[in-house]
Coordinates of C-alpha atoms and ligand atoms in Angstrom, one line a residue:
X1161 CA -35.5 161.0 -37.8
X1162 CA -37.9 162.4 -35.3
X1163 CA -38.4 160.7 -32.1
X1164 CA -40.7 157.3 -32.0
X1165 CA -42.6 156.9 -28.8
X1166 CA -41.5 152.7 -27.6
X1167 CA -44.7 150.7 -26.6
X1168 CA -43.2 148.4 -24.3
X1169 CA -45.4 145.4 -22.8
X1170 CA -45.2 141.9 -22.3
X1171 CA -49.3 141.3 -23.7
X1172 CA -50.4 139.8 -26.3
X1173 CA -49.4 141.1 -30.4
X1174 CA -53.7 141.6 -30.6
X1175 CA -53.3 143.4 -27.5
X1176 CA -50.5 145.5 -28.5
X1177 CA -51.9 146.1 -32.0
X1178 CA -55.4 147.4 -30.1
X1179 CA -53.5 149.6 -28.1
X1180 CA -51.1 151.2 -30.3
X1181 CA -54.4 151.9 -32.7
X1182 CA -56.0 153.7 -30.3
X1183 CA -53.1 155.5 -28.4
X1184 CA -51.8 156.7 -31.9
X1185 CA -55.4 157.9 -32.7
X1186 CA -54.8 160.2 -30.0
X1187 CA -51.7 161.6 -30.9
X1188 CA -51.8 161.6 -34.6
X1189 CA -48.5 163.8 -34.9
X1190 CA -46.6 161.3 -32.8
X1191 CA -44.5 158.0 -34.0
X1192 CA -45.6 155.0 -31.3
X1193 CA -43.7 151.9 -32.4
X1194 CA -43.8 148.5 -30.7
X1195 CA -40.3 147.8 -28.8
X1196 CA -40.4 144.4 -30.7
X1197 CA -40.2 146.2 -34.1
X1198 CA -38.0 148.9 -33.3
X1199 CA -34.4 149.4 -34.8
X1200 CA -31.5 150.0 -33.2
X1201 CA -31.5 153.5 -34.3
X1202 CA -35.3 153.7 -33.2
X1203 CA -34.5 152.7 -30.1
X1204 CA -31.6 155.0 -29.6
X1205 CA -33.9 158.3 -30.3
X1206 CA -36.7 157.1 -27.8
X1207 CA -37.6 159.6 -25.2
X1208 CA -40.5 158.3 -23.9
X1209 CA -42.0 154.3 -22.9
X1210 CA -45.9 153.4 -23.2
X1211 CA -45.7 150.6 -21.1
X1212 CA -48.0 147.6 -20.3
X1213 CA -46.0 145.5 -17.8
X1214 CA -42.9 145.5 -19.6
X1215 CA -40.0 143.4 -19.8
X1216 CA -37.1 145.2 -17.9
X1217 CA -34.3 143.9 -20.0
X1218 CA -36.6 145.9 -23.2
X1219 CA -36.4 149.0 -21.2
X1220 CA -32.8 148.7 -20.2
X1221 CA -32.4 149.1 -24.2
X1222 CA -33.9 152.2 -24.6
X1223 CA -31.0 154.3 -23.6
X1224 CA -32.3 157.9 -24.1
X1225 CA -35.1 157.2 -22.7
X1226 CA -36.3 160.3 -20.5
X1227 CA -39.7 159.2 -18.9
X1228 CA -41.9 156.1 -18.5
X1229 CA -45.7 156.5 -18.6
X1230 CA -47.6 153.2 -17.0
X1231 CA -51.2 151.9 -19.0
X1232 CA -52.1 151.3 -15.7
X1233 CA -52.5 152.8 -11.8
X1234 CA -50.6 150.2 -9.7
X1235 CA -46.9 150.2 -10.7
X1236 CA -45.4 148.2 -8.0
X1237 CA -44.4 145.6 -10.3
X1238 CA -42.7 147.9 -12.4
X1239 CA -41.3 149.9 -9.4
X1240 CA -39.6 146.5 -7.7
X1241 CA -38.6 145.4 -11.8
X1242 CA -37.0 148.4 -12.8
X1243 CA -35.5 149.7 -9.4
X1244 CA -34.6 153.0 -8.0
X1245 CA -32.1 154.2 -11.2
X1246 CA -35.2 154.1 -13.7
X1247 CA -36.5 157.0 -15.4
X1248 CA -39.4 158.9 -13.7
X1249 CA -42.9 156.8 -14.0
X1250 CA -45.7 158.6 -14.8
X1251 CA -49.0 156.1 -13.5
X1252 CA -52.1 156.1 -14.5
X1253 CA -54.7 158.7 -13.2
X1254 CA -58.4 158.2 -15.2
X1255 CA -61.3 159.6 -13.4
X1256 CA -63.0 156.8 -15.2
X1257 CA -61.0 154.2 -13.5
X1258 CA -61.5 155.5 -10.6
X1259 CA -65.5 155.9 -11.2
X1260 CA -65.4 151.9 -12.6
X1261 CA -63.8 151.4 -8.9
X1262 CA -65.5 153.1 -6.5
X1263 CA -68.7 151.3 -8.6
X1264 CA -67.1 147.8 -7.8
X1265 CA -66.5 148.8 -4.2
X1266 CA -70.5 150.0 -4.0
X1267 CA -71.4 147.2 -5.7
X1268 CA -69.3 144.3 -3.3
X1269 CA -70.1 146.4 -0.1
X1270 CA -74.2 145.7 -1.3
X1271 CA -73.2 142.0 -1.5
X1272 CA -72.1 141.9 1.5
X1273 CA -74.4 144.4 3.5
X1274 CA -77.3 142.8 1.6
X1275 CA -75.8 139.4 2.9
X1276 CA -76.1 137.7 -0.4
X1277 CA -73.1 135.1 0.3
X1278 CA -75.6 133.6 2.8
X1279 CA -78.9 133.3 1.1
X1280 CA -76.5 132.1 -1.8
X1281 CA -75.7 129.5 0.3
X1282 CA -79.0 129.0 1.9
X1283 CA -81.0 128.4 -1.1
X1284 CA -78.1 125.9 -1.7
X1285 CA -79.7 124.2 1.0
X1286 CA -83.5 124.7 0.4
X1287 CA -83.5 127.6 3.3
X1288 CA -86.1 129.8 3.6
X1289 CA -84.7 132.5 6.0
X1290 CA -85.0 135.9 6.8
X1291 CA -82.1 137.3 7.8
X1292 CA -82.2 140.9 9.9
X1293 CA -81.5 143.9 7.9
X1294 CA -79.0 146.5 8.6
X1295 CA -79.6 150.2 7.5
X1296 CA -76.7 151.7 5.8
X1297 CA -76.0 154.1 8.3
X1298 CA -76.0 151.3 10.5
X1299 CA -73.0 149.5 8.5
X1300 CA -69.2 150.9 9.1
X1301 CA -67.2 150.6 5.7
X1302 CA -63.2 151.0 6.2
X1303 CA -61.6 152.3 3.8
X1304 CA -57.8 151.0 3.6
X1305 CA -56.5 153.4 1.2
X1306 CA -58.2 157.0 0.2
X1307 CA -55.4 157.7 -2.5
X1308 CA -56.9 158.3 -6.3
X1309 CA -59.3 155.1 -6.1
X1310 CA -60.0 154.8 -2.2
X1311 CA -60.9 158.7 -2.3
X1312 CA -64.0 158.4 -4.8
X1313 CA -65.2 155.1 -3.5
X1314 CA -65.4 156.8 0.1
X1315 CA -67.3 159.7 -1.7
X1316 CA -69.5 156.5 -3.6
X1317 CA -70.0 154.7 -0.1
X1318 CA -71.2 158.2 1.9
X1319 CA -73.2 159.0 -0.8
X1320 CA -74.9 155.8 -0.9
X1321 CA -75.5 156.2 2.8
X1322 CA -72.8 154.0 4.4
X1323 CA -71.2 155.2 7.5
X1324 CA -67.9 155.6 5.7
X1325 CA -64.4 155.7 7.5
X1326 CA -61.0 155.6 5.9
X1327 CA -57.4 155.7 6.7
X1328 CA -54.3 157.0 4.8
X1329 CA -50.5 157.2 5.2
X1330 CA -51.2 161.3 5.5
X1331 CA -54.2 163.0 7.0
X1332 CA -56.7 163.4 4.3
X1333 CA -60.1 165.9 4.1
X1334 CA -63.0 164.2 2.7
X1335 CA -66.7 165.7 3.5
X1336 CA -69.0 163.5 5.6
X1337 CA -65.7 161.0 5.7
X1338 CA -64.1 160.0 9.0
X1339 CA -60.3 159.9 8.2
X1340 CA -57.4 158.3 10.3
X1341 CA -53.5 157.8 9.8
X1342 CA -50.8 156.2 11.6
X1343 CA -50.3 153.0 13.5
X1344 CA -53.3 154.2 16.4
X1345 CA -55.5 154.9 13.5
X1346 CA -55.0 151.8 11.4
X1347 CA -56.2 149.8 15.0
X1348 CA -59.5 152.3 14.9
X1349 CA -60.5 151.9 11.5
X1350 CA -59.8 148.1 12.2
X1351 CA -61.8 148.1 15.4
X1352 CA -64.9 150.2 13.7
X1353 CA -65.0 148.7 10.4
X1354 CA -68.1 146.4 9.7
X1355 CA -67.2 146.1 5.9
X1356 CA -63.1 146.6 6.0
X1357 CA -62.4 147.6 1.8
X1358 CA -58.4 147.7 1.1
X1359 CA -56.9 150.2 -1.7
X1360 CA -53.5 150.6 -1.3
X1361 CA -50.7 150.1 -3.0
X1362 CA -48.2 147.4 -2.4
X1363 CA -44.9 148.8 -1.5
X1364 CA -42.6 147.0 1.5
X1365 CA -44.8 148.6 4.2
X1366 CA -48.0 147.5 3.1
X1367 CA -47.1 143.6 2.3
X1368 CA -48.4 141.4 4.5
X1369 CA -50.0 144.4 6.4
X1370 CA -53.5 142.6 6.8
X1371 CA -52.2 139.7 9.2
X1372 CA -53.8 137.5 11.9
X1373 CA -52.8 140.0 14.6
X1374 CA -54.6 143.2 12.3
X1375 CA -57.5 140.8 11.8
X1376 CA -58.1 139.8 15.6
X1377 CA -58.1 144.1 15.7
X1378 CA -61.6 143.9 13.6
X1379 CA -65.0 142.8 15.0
X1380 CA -65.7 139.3 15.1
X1381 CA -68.0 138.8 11.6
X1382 CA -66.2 141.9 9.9
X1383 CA -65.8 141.0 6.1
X1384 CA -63.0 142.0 3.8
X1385 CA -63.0 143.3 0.2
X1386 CA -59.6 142.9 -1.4
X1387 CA -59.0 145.5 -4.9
X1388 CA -55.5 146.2 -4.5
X1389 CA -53.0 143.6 -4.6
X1390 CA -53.0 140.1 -3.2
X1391 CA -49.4 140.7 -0.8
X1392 CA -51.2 142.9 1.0
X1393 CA -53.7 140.3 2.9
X1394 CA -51.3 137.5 4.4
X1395 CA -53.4 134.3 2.8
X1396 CA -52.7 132.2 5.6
X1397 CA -53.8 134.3 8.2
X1398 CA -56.7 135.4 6.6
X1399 CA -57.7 131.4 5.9
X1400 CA -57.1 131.0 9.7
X1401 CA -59.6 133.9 10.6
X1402 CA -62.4 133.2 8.0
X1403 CA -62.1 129.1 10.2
X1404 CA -62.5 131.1 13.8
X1405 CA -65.1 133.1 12.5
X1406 CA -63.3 135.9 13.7
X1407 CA -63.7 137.3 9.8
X1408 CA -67.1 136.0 7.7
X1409 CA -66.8 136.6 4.1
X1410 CA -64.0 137.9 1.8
X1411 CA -64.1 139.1 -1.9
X1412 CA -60.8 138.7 -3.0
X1413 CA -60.1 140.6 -6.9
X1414 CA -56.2 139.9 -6.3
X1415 CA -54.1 137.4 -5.4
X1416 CA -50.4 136.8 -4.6
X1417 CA -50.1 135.1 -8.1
X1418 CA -52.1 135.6 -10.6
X1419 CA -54.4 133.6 -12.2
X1420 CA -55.2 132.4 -8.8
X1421 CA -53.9 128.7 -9.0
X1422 CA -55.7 125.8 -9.6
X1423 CA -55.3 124.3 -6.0
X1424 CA -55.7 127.5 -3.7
X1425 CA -58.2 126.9 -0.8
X1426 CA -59.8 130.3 -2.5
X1427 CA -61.4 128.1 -4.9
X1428 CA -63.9 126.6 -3.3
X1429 CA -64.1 128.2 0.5
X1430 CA -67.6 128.8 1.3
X1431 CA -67.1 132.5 2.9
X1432 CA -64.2 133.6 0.0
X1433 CA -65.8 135.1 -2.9
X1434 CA -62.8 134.7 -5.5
X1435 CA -62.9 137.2 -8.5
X1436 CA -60.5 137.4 -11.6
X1437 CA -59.0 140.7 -11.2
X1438 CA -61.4 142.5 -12.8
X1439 CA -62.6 145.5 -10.6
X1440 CA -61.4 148.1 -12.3
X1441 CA -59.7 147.5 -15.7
X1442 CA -58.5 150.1 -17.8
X1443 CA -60.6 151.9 -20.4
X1444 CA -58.5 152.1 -23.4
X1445 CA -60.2 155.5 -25.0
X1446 CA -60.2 157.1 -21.8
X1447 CA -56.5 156.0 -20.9
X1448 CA -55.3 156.8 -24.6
X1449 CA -56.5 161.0 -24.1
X1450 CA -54.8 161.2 -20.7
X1451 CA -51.3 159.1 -21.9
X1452 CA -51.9 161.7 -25.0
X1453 CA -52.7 164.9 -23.1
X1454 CA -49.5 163.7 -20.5
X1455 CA -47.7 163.1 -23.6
X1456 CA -48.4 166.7 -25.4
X1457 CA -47.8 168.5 -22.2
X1458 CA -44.2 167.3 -22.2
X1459 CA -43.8 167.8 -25.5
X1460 CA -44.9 171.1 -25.0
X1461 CA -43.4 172.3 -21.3
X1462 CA -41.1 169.9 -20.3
X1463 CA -43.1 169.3 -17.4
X1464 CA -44.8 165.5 -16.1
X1465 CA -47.8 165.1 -13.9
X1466 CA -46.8 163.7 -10.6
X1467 CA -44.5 160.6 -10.9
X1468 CA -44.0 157.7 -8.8
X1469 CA -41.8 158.2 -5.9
X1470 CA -39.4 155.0 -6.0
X1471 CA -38.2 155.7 -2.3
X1472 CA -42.3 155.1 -1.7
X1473 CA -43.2 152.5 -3.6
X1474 CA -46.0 154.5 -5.1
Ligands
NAP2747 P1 -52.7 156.2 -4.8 O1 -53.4 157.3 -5.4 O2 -51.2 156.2 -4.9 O3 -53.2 156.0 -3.3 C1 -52.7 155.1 -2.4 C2 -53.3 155.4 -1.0 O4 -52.7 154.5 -0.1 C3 -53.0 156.8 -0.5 O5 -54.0 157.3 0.3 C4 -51.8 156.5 0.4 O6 -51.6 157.5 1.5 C5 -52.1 155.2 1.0 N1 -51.0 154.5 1.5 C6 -49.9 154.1 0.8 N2 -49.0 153.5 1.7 C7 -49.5 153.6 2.9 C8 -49.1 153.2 4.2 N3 -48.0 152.6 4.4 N4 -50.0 153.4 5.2 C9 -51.1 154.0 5.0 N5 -51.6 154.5 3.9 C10 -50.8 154.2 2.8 O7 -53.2 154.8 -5.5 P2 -54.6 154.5 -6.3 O8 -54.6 155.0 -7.6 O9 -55.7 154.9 -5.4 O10 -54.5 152.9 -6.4 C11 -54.3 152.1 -5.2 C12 -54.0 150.6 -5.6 O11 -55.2 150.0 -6.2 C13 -53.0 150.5 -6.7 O12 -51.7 150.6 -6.2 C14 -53.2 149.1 -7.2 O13 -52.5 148.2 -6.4 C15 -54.7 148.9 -7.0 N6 -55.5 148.8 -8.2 C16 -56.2 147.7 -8.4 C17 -57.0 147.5 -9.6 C18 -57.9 146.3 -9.8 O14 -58.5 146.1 -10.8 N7 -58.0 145.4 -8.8 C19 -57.0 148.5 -10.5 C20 -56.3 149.7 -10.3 C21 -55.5 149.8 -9.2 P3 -51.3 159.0 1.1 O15 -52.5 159.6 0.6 O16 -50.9 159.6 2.4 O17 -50.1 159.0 0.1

């Protein structure tokens, strides 16, 4: 019996269905079973795991399993579920993603340089204001993050004409792109940033890294945009800053739990713009061809693209 590829995920069967249709599409000489459906022998012969947030006690089953490769770009869920012994993770890396998020981070950035929370709220009111407008060039965005995603969103935000700045855990080279690492650089992207847009991962030095002591760092009026994960931003703190004033606005895509609950303060706070995780889904076509290319590769070399390194986080 050849060697079934094991869909693991914890979505819906729909879900599943769609994905295995289109991943198999793309590599029509391979087997790709759902874990659910799988034998005992099936599960045996398994090299390799498609996952979609997958059940750890479903992977722990799939003994010969050599290599994981994640649907999607932030594993930290995975990571901190299966724990340092698991085979290597191969993330996602889709240019496509990362054009659908550097549009999301143009897009929020207008919002708020455009200051449409305010007139929002002022037509609430029956306000006819004019409010001063800022040139681009005149606007700082920091960029918390220029990995995959926070790389071609700086590229997005230059372009567009934004005085773009971003920090990394390693220096980083990006044209027309101010860049800054370590602790002293973190403080000067705070201290600069007009617009402050976070992209990293969430590993056990970045939770709970944006905290009232990083926010009194930033301007007073700064805004935040939040696309990475909710752990990073210290809820709290940031509710504390947004009632000083010392922060005005913040889009928030992620949460520390997810749906946001019912009673959060997100809800309804007049300067939080709460949105349903949705700034940069995957594409499934586009995802299927790079899982499949990743996949033939292997197949074909023995070698994996870059995995996630478990000591990291990311
Ligand atoms: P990535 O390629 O791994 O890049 C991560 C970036 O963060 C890198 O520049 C890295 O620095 C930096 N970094 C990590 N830890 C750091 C630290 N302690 N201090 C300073 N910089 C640090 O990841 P990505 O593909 O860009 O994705 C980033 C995150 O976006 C994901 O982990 C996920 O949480 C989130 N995401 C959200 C959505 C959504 O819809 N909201 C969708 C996809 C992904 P180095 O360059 O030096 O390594």
């Amino acid at each position: 019996m050849a060697a079934p590829i094991a869909f693991v995920s914890r979505t819906t069967d729909a879900n599943e269905a769609e994905w295995i249709r289109v991943l198999a599409a793309a590599l029509p000489t391979e087997t790709i079973l759902p874990f659910r459906s799988m034998s005992a022998e099936e599960r045996d012969l398994a090299e390799i795991a498609i996952v979609a947030n997958p059940d750890p006690a479903d992977i722990a089953q799939l003994k010969g399993l050599r290599w994981i490769h994640s649907l999607w770009a932030g594993v930290e869920r995975l990571v901190a579920e299966l724990g340092a012994d698991a085979p290597p993770i191969v993330r996602l890396t889709d240019p496509e993603l990362s054009r659908v998020m550097a549009e999301a981070v143009l897009a929020w950035t207008y919002y708020l340089h455009r200051d449409m929370p305010a007139y929002r709220d002022h037509q609430s009111k029956r306000i006819w204001a004019e409010l001063e407008y800022r040139h681009p060039q005149d606007v700082t965005v920091g960029l918390m993050g220029l990995g995959t995603l926070g790389t071609q969103a700086a590229k997005r935000l230059q372009q567009a004409g934004f005085h773009t700045i971003g920090w990394s855990r390693s220096h980083k080279v990006i044209e027309g792109v101010e860049t800054f690492s370590g602790d002293a650089g973190l403080t000067q992207l705070l201290a600069e940033s007009d617009i402050l847009v976070c992209l990293l991962p969430l590993t056990a030095e970045t939770r709970g890294l944006l905290n009232g002591a990083r926010f009194s760092e930033m301007k007073t009026g700064a805004s935040i945009i939040n696309f990475a994960r909710g752990a990073v931003i210290v809820s709290d703190d940031l509710l504390a800053a947004l009632a000083e004033g010392q922060l005005s606005h913040a889009v928030l895509d992620v949460f520390e739990k997810e749906p946001l609950e019912q009673e959060s303060p997100f809800w309804q706070h007049p300067n939080v713009t709460v949105l349903p995780h949705i700034s940069a889904p995957t594409n499934r076509q586009t995802a299927a061809h790079i899982v499949a290319d990743n996949i033939r590769s292997w197949r074909q070399t023995g070698t994996l693209p870059a995995t996630v390194d478990m000591s990291r986080g990311y």
